GROMACS .gro file of C-alpha atoms in nm:
model
  352
    1UNK     CA    1  -2.700   4.133  -7.147
    2UNK     CA    2  -2.529   4.442  -6.982
    3UNK     CA    3  -2.203   4.381  -7.164
    4UNK     CA    4  -2.362   4.332  -7.512
    5UNK     CA    5  -2.542   4.666  -7.479
    6UNK     CA    6  -2.217   4.831  -7.371
    7UNK     CA    7  -2.028   4.688  -7.659
    8UNK     CA    8  -2.286   4.799  -7.892
    9UNK     CA    9  -2.298   5.155  -7.772
   10UNK     CA   10  -1.931   5.164  -7.696
   11UNK     CA   11  -2.012   5.353  -7.372
   12UNK     CA   12  -2.104   5.303  -7.013
   13UNK     CA   13  -1.801   5.076  -6.927
   14UNK     CA   14  -1.776   5.186  -6.577
   15UNK     CA   15  -2.139   5.124  -6.502
   16UNK     CA   16  -2.124   4.777  -6.653
   17UNK     CA   17  -1.815   4.690  -6.448
   18UNK     CA   18  -1.981   4.788  -6.122
   19UNK     CA   19  -2.305   4.613  -6.229
   20UNK     CA   20  -2.120   4.298  -6.302
   21UNK     CA   21  -1.935   4.294  -5.959
   22UNK     CA   22  -2.289   4.333  -5.792
   23UNK     CA   23  -2.461   4.070  -6.004
   24UNK     CA   24  -2.165   3.818  -5.921
   25UNK     CA   25  -2.254   3.819  -5.567
   26UNK     CA   26  -2.581   3.629  -5.660
   27UNK     CA   27  -2.348   3.356  -5.825
   28UNK     CA   28  -2.131   3.324  -5.527
   29UNK     CA   29  -2.273   2.978  -5.442
   30UNK     CA   30  -2.080   2.842  -5.741
   31UNK     CA   31  -1.768   2.861  -5.534
   32UNK     CA   32  -1.897   2.529  -5.375
   33UNK     CA   33  -1.793   2.349  -5.676
   34UNK     CA   34  -1.452   2.446  -5.816
   35UNK     CA   35  -1.504   2.319  -6.166
   36UNK     CA   36  -1.850   2.481  -6.192
   37UNK     CA   37  -1.689   2.803  -6.069
   38UNK     CA   38  -1.446   2.789  -6.375
   39UNK     CA   39  -1.719   2.718  -6.612
   40UNK     CA   40  -1.937   3.008  -6.502
   41UNK     CA   41  -1.649   3.261  -6.448
   42UNK     CA   42  -1.504   3.171  -6.799
   43UNK     CA   43  -1.825   3.298  -6.993
   44UNK     CA   44  -1.770   3.645  -6.960
   45UNK     CA   45  -1.388   3.656  -7.053
   46UNK     CA   46  -1.476   3.439  -7.360
   47UNK     CA   47  -1.737   3.701  -7.466
   48UNK     CA   48  -1.476   3.976  -7.401
   49UNK     CA   49  -1.194   3.805  -7.613
   50UNK     CA   50  -1.424   3.754  -7.909
   51UNK     CA   51  -1.541   4.110  -7.906
   52UNK     CA   52  -1.179   4.230  -7.892
   53UNK     CA   53  -1.079   4.022  -8.179
   54UNK     CA   54  -1.375   4.132  -8.385
   55UNK     CA   55  -1.292   4.499  -8.313
   56UNK     CA   56  -0.932   4.446  -8.387
   57UNK     CA   57  -1.033   4.258  -8.727
   58UNK     CA   58  -1.226   4.553  -8.833
   59UNK     CA   59  -0.970   4.805  -8.746
   60UNK     CA   60  -1.136   4.956  -8.435
   61UNK     CA   61  -0.819   4.941  -8.206
   62UNK     CA   62  -0.943   5.210  -7.973
   63UNK     CA   63  -1.259   5.033  -7.877
   64UNK     CA   64  -1.065   4.702  -7.851
   65UNK     CA   65  -0.830   4.878  -7.592
   66UNK     CA   66  -1.138   5.020  -7.403
   67UNK     CA   67  -1.277   4.673  -7.387
   68UNK     CA   68  -0.956   4.527  -7.266
   69UNK     CA   69  -0.927   4.787  -6.973
   70UNK     CA   70  -1.279   4.725  -6.887
   71UNK     CA   71  -1.221   4.356  -6.870
   72UNK     CA   72  -0.930   4.392  -6.645
   73UNK     CA   73  -1.128   4.619  -6.427
   74UNK     CA   74  -1.415   4.374  -6.423
   75UNK     CA   75  -1.201   4.074  -6.322
   76UNK     CA   76  -1.050   4.296  -6.031
   77UNK     CA   77  -1.394   4.406  -5.912
   78UNK     CA   78  -1.511   4.062  -5.937
   79UNK     CA   79  -1.224   3.905  -5.716
   80UNK     CA   80  -1.264   4.180  -5.465
   81UNK     CA   81  -1.641   4.133  -5.430
   82UNK     CA   82  -1.588   3.741  -5.405
   83UNK     CA   83  -1.295   3.733  -5.175
   84UNK     CA   84  -1.506   3.583  -4.900
   85UNK     CA   85  -1.527   3.250  -5.076
   86UNK     CA   86  -1.233   3.275  -5.302
   87UNK     CA   87  -0.971   3.260  -5.020
   88UNK     CA   88  -1.116   2.965  -4.840
   89UNK     CA   89  -1.153   2.758  -5.176
   90UNK     CA   90  -0.783   2.854  -5.285
   91UNK     CA   91  -0.661   2.747  -4.935
   92UNK     CA   92  -0.859   2.421  -4.955
   93UNK     CA   93  -0.725   2.334  -5.295
   94UNK     CA   94  -0.375   2.425  -5.193
   95UNK     CA   95  -0.395   2.186  -4.907
   96UNK     CA   96  -0.538   1.926  -5.100
   97UNK     CA   97  -0.284   1.969  -5.387
   98UNK     CA   98   0.008   1.946  -5.126
   99UNK     CA   99  -0.132   1.626  -4.958
  100UNK     CA  100   0.006   1.285  -4.996
  101UNK     CA  101  -0.330   1.162  -5.146
  102UNK     CA  102  -0.297   1.377  -5.468
  103UNK     CA  103  -0.197   1.076  -5.698
  104UNK     CA  104  -0.480   0.881  -5.558
  105UNK     CA  105  -0.718   1.172  -5.649
  106UNK     CA  106  -0.578   1.209  -5.990
  107UNK     CA  107  -0.620   0.836  -6.064
  108UNK     CA  108  -0.982   0.855  -5.944
  109UNK     CA  109  -1.060   1.150  -6.169
  110UNK     CA  110  -0.921   0.987  -6.477
  111UNK     CA  111  -1.137   0.674  -6.398
  112UNK     CA  112  -1.436   0.894  -6.348
  113UNK     CA  113  -1.360   1.102  -6.671
  114UNK     CA  114  -1.355   0.771  -6.868
  115UNK     CA  115  -1.690   0.665  -6.720
  116UNK     CA  116  -1.852   0.986  -6.802
  117UNK     CA  117  -1.726   0.991  -7.142
  118UNK     CA  118  -1.905   0.673  -7.212
  119UNK     CA  119  -2.225   0.872  -7.255
  120UNK     CA  120  -2.106   1.204  -7.419
  121UNK     CA  121  -2.018   1.112  -7.785
  122UNK     CA  122  -2.086   1.418  -8.021
  123UNK     CA  123  -2.423   1.254  -8.134
  124UNK     CA  124  -2.543   1.286  -7.784
  125UNK     CA  125  -2.392   1.620  -7.693
  126UNK     CA  126  -2.536   1.796  -7.987
  127UNK     CA  127  -2.883   1.693  -7.861
  128UNK     CA  128  -2.804   1.800  -7.503
  129UNK     CA  129  -2.829   1.428  -7.399
  130UNK     CA  130  -2.497   1.384  -7.218
  131UNK     CA  131  -2.612   1.339  -6.882
  132UNK     CA  132  -2.509   0.992  -6.761
  133UNK     CA  133  -2.845   0.932  -6.556
  134UNK     CA  134  -3.026   0.903  -6.894
  135UNK     CA  135  -2.843   0.566  -6.944
  136UNK     CA  136  -2.809   0.415  -6.614
  137UNK     CA  137  -3.020   0.315  -6.328
  138UNK     CA  138  -3.047   0.085  -6.001
  139UNK     CA  139  -3.320  -0.178  -6.079
  140UNK     CA  140  -3.515   0.151  -6.198
  141UNK     CA  141  -3.390   0.388  -6.459
  142UNK     CA  142  -3.277   0.693  -6.275
  143UNK     CA  143  -3.456   0.905  -6.555
  144UNK     CA  144  -3.812   0.742  -6.592
  145UNK     CA  145  -3.861   0.926  -6.919
  146UNK     CA  146  -3.497   0.856  -7.062
  147UNK     CA  147  -3.611   0.582  -7.302
  148UNK     CA  148  -3.828   0.831  -7.501
  149UNK     CA  149  -3.524   1.031  -7.589
  150UNK     CA  150  -3.288   0.752  -7.668
  151UNK     CA  151  -3.516   0.509  -7.842
  152UNK     CA  152  -3.836   0.720  -7.981
  153UNK     CA  153  -3.753   0.818  -8.348
  154UNK     CA  154  -3.961   1.123  -8.322
  155UNK     CA  155  -3.781   1.248  -8.032
  156UNK     CA  156  -3.423   1.146  -8.183
  157UNK     CA  157  -3.542   1.346  -8.493
  158UNK     CA  158  -3.649   1.650  -8.274
  159UNK     CA  159  -3.303   1.634  -8.104
  160UNK     CA  160  -3.122   1.685  -8.432
  161UNK     CA  161  -3.376   1.950  -8.552
  162UNK     CA  162  -3.261   2.156  -8.241
  163UNK     CA  163  -2.915   2.106  -8.390
  164UNK     CA  164  -3.025   2.215  -8.734
  165UNK     CA  165  -3.179   2.520  -8.585
  166UNK     CA  166  -2.865   2.612  -8.403
  167UNK     CA  167  -2.651   2.562  -8.730
  168UNK     CA  168  -2.911   2.798  -8.921
  169UNK     CA  169  -2.880   3.062  -8.654
  170UNK     CA  170  -2.511   3.047  -8.656
  171UNK     CA  171  -2.478   3.056  -9.036
  172UNK     CA  172  -2.755   3.284  -9.144
  173UNK     CA  173  -2.898   3.439  -8.817
  174UNK     CA  174  -2.900   3.827  -8.830
  175UNK     CA  175  -2.741   3.949  -8.507
  176UNK     CA  176  -2.453   4.197  -8.454
  177UNK     CA  177  -2.337   4.020  -8.142
  178UNK     CA  178  -2.388   3.653  -8.236
  179UNK     CA  179  -2.032   3.572  -8.256
  180UNK     CA  180  -1.968   3.526  -7.867
  181UNK     CA  181  -2.264   3.284  -7.870
  182UNK     CA  182  -2.137   3.084  -8.160
  183UNK     CA  183  -1.804   3.046  -7.994
  184UNK     CA  184  -1.964   2.943  -7.644
  185UNK     CA  185  -2.186   2.696  -7.848
  186UNK     CA  186  -1.881   2.538  -8.039
  187UNK     CA  187  -1.637   2.544  -7.730
  188UNK     CA  188  -1.921   2.389  -7.485
  189UNK     CA  189  -1.980   2.123  -7.764
  190UNK     CA  190  -1.596   2.043  -7.817
  191UNK     CA  191  -1.527   2.010  -7.450
  192UNK     CA  192  -1.840   1.834  -7.343
  193UNK     CA  193  -1.746   1.528  -7.533
  194UNK     CA  194  -1.475   1.454  -7.301
  195UNK     CA  195  -1.255   1.171  -7.424
  196UNK     CA  196  -1.466   1.097  -7.754
  197UNK     CA  197  -1.356   1.150  -8.096
  198UNK     CA  198  -1.283   1.359  -8.283
  199UNK     CA  199  -1.092   1.587  -8.029
  200UNK     CA  200  -1.091   1.334  -7.737
  201UNK     CA  201  -0.718   1.303  -7.760
  202UNK     CA  202  -0.665   1.701  -7.702
  203UNK     CA  203  -0.892   1.692  -7.404
  204UNK     CA  204  -0.697   1.373  -7.255
  205UNK     CA  205  -0.367   1.564  -7.311
  206UNK     CA  206  -0.494   1.870  -7.142
  207UNK     CA  207  -0.649   1.656  -6.844
  208UNK     CA  208  -0.304   1.506  -6.781
  209UNK     CA  209  -0.068   1.813  -6.875
  210UNK     CA  210  -0.250   2.145  -6.798
  211UNK     CA  211  -0.207   2.235  -6.428
  212UNK     CA  212  -0.535   2.153  -6.244
  213UNK     CA  213  -0.703   2.008  -6.546
  214UNK     CA  214  -0.743   1.666  -6.379
  215UNK     CA  215  -1.006   1.824  -6.160
  216UNK     CA  216  -1.256   1.856  -6.469
  217UNK     CA  217  -1.366   1.501  -6.460
  218UNK     CA  218  -1.716   1.556  -6.578
  219UNK     CA  219  -1.684   1.797  -6.876
  220UNK     CA  220  -2.042   1.756  -6.988
  221UNK     CA  221  -2.194   1.886  -6.682
  222UNK     CA  222  -1.958   2.188  -6.677
  223UNK     CA  223  -1.922   2.285  -7.032
  224UNK     CA  224  -2.276   2.230  -7.154
  225UNK     CA  225  -2.363   2.553  -6.973
  226UNK     CA  226  -2.166   2.724  -7.263
  227UNK     CA  227  -2.368   2.522  -7.520
  228UNK     CA  228  -2.691   2.600  -7.358
  229UNK     CA  229  -2.625   2.974  -7.371
  230UNK     CA  230  -2.510   2.962  -7.715
  231UNK     CA  231  -2.810   2.751  -7.831
  232UNK     CA  232  -3.060   2.978  -7.668
  233UNK     CA  233  -2.957   3.280  -7.862
  234UNK     CA  234  -2.879   3.097  -8.194
  235UNK     CA  235  -3.233   2.927  -8.213
  236UNK     CA  236  -3.375   3.274  -8.133
  237UNK     CA  237  -3.188   3.401  -8.444
  238UNK     CA  238  -3.296   3.105  -8.648
  239UNK     CA  239  -3.672   3.181  -8.577
  240UNK     CA  240  -3.725   3.469  -8.826
  241UNK     CA  241  -3.548   3.254  -9.080
  242UNK     CA  242  -3.798   2.957  -9.011
  243UNK     CA  243  -4.079   3.205  -9.024
  244UNK     CA  244  -3.962   3.334  -9.367
  245UNK     CA  245  -3.918   2.981  -9.502
  246UNK     CA  246  -4.267   2.895  -9.387
  247UNK     CA  247  -4.399   3.196  -9.591
  248UNK     CA  248  -4.229   3.087  -9.899
  249UNK     CA  249  -4.369   2.731  -9.852
  250UNK     CA  250  -4.705   2.849  -9.826
  251UNK     CA  251  -4.679   3.089 -10.100
  252UNK     CA  252  -4.634   2.805 -10.349
  253UNK     CA  253  -4.995   2.707 -10.297
  254UNK     CA  254  -5.131   2.959 -10.535
  255UNK     CA  255  -5.487   2.907 -10.466
  256UNK     CA  256  -5.433   3.033 -10.102
  257UNK     CA  257  -5.520   3.397 -10.052
  258UNK     CA  258  -5.262   3.643  -9.915
  259UNK     CA  259  -5.422   3.655  -9.558
  260UNK     CA  260  -5.456   3.282  -9.552
  261UNK     CA  261  -5.086   3.251  -9.640
  262UNK     CA  262  -4.982   3.494  -9.357
  263UNK     CA  263  -5.189   3.295  -9.105
  264UNK     CA  264  -5.061   2.959  -9.219
  265UNK     CA  265  -4.692   3.056  -9.214
  266UNK     CA  266  -4.737   3.192  -8.876
  267UNK     CA  267  -4.909   2.876  -8.746
  268UNK     CA  268  -4.640   2.656  -8.898
  269UNK     CA  269  -4.357   2.862  -8.749
  270UNK     CA  270  -4.522   2.847  -8.403
  271UNK     CA  271  -4.575   2.494  -8.449
  272UNK     CA  272  -4.204   2.438  -8.527
  273UNK     CA  273  -4.104   2.627  -8.216
  274UNK     CA  274  -4.336   2.428  -8.012
  275UNK     CA  275  -4.204   2.100  -8.134
  276UNK     CA  276  -3.838   2.198  -8.065
  277UNK     CA  277  -3.923   2.359  -7.729
  278UNK     CA  278  -4.201   2.252  -7.493
  279UNK     CA  279  -4.252   1.923  -7.676
  280UNK     CA  280  -3.896   1.811  -7.684
  281UNK     CA  281  -3.856   1.915  -7.313
  282UNK     CA  282  -4.202   1.764  -7.218
  283UNK     CA  283  -4.084   1.598  -6.898
  284UNK     CA  284  -4.034   1.943  -6.765
  285UNK     CA  285  -4.297   2.121  -6.957
  286UNK     CA  286  -4.542   1.863  -6.782
  287UNK     CA  287  -4.389   1.806  -6.461
  288UNK     CA  288  -4.280   1.456  -6.547
  289UNK     CA  289  -3.925   1.514  -6.472
  290UNK     CA  290  -3.984   1.385  -6.086
  291UNK     CA  291  -4.062   1.017  -6.061
  292UNK     CA  292  -4.370   0.922  -5.851
  293UNK     CA  293  -4.403   0.633  -5.630
  294UNK     CA  294  -4.607   0.445  -5.881
  295UNK     CA  295  -4.299   0.459  -6.137
  296UNK     CA  296  -4.062   0.333  -5.877
  297UNK     CA  297  -4.013  -0.031  -5.777
  298UNK     CA  298  -3.671   0.012  -5.583
  299UNK     CA  299  -3.537   0.356  -5.609
  300UNK     CA  300  -3.711   0.619  -5.381
  301UNK     CA  301  -3.960   0.864  -5.568
  302UNK     CA  302  -3.876   1.206  -5.633
  303UNK     CA  303  -4.205   1.324  -5.479
  304UNK     CA  304  -4.183   1.329  -5.104
  305UNK     CA  305  -4.490   1.284  -4.894
  306UNK     CA  306  -4.374   1.362  -4.543
  307UNK     CA  307  -4.563   1.156  -4.283
  308UNK     CA  308  -4.683   1.325  -3.952
  309UNK     CA  309  -4.434   1.165  -3.733
  310UNK     CA  310  -4.168   1.367  -3.908
  311UNK     CA  311  -4.301   1.709  -3.797
  312UNK     CA  312  -4.379   1.548  -3.457
  313UNK     CA  313  -4.018   1.445  -3.401
  314UNK     CA  314  -3.918   1.799  -3.526
  315UNK     CA  315  -4.146   1.968  -3.272
  316UNK     CA  316  -3.984   1.742  -2.995
  317UNK     CA  317  -3.624   1.842  -3.107
  318UNK     CA  318  -3.732   2.204  -3.107
  319UNK     CA  319  -3.819   2.190  -2.745
  320UNK     CA  320  -3.473   2.047  -2.649
  321UNK     CA  321  -3.202   2.280  -2.555
  322UNK     CA  322  -2.823   2.309  -2.660
  323UNK     CA  323  -2.655   2.013  -2.784
  324UNK     CA  324  -2.952   1.794  -2.710
  325UNK     CA  325  -3.070   1.908  -3.048
  326UNK     CA  326  -2.785   1.760  -3.250
  327UNK     CA  327  -2.881   1.493  -3.473
  328UNK     CA  328  -2.646   1.501  -3.777
  329UNK     CA  329  -2.276   1.556  -3.796
  330UNK     CA  330  -2.029   1.627  -4.079
  331UNK     CA  331  -1.943   1.335  -4.297
  332UNK     CA  332  -2.284   1.163  -4.244
  333UNK     CA  333  -2.391   0.937  -4.528
  334UNK     CA  334  -2.706   0.987  -4.745
  335UNK     CA  335  -3.043   0.938  -4.582
  336UNK     CA  336  -3.303   0.760  -4.777
  337UNK     CA  337  -3.668   0.701  -4.710
  338UNK     CA  338  -3.925   0.505  -4.889
  339UNK     CA  339  -4.160   0.804  -4.872
  340UNK     CA  340  -3.944   1.015  -5.100
  341UNK     CA  341  -3.683   1.211  -4.907
  342UNK     CA  342  -3.321   1.134  -5.001
  343UNK     CA  343  -3.004   1.359  -4.901
  344UNK     CA  344  -2.718   1.419  -4.678
  345UNK     CA  345  -2.855   1.457  -4.330
  346UNK     CA  346  -3.197   1.390  -4.180
  347UNK     CA  347  -3.495   1.571  -4.313
  348UNK     CA  348  -3.526   1.706  -3.960
  349UNK     CA  349  -3.241   1.962  -4.036
  350UNK     CA  350  -3.490   2.127  -4.293
  351UNK     CA  351  -3.804   2.086  -4.062
  352UNK     CA  352  -3.676   2.221  -3.731
   0.00000   0.00000   0.00000
């Protein structure tokens, strides 16, 4: 938002550079995952490149030059502010790349990519349904609501309706800055499909030949970020078009008075927005995204009901001194409890 406003006004570049550097601190935890770091950090350069190309095409080379300089300054400021995690990450990657196990890591990544790509054909990705946990389980399905999206005709239709709205916003939406979001949506879709047609061969080549490309082994989880950003803006741009269409549809009913037409068109537009928003995302709208104990027969539920003895044990540990309080160590395996908790390390590390 900072940069879109700056590009439109062609002013305030220094302010935007400094603001970006400060805001980037909030995103510092993305350094925890290298491929997520790449996906997140690439959003702004993509926006810059699209805007520079747009300025160059319309002949405004002076603004294009200012944007290029601002982009370089932003990268420099971002790197300086985030050196505290960039240096350790680069060091870790360098050590891993120079180790004897690099060939094994690459082979594992190839197998992982092949497995992830089983669930990311274009027909799934355009409906934002490329998450492998929608299609697998262990006795119980990992997602208790997944069958609704993969088998229910209404929700399958709503998924494609979402795609149609994005297409409408891309083609006919009125927004002076929609270009970067169209590009983000398209790039996100292309890369998220992984090894699937029609461009899976290109992804496979990049995976094998681009330096470091083999680390991006779960493309949907990384590049869907770009798609979601693009979808959000483009669906917004499609909204007035849908409302206008609703007005025209109601107008055909000549016996309806003008005030009734306006009300009916507004209701229809809102109804469509609700269908492709809160209804399509009903597991999260209604809080059904987390499995309860009654929905599980084998897997642990997502609702944790912490029994009293956990806090009693935590109080005992709090009374101990020094190393007598150590219960978990690096490399610990996942802890799973039938009352809901699951994670690396005992729950006591969060309760003491």
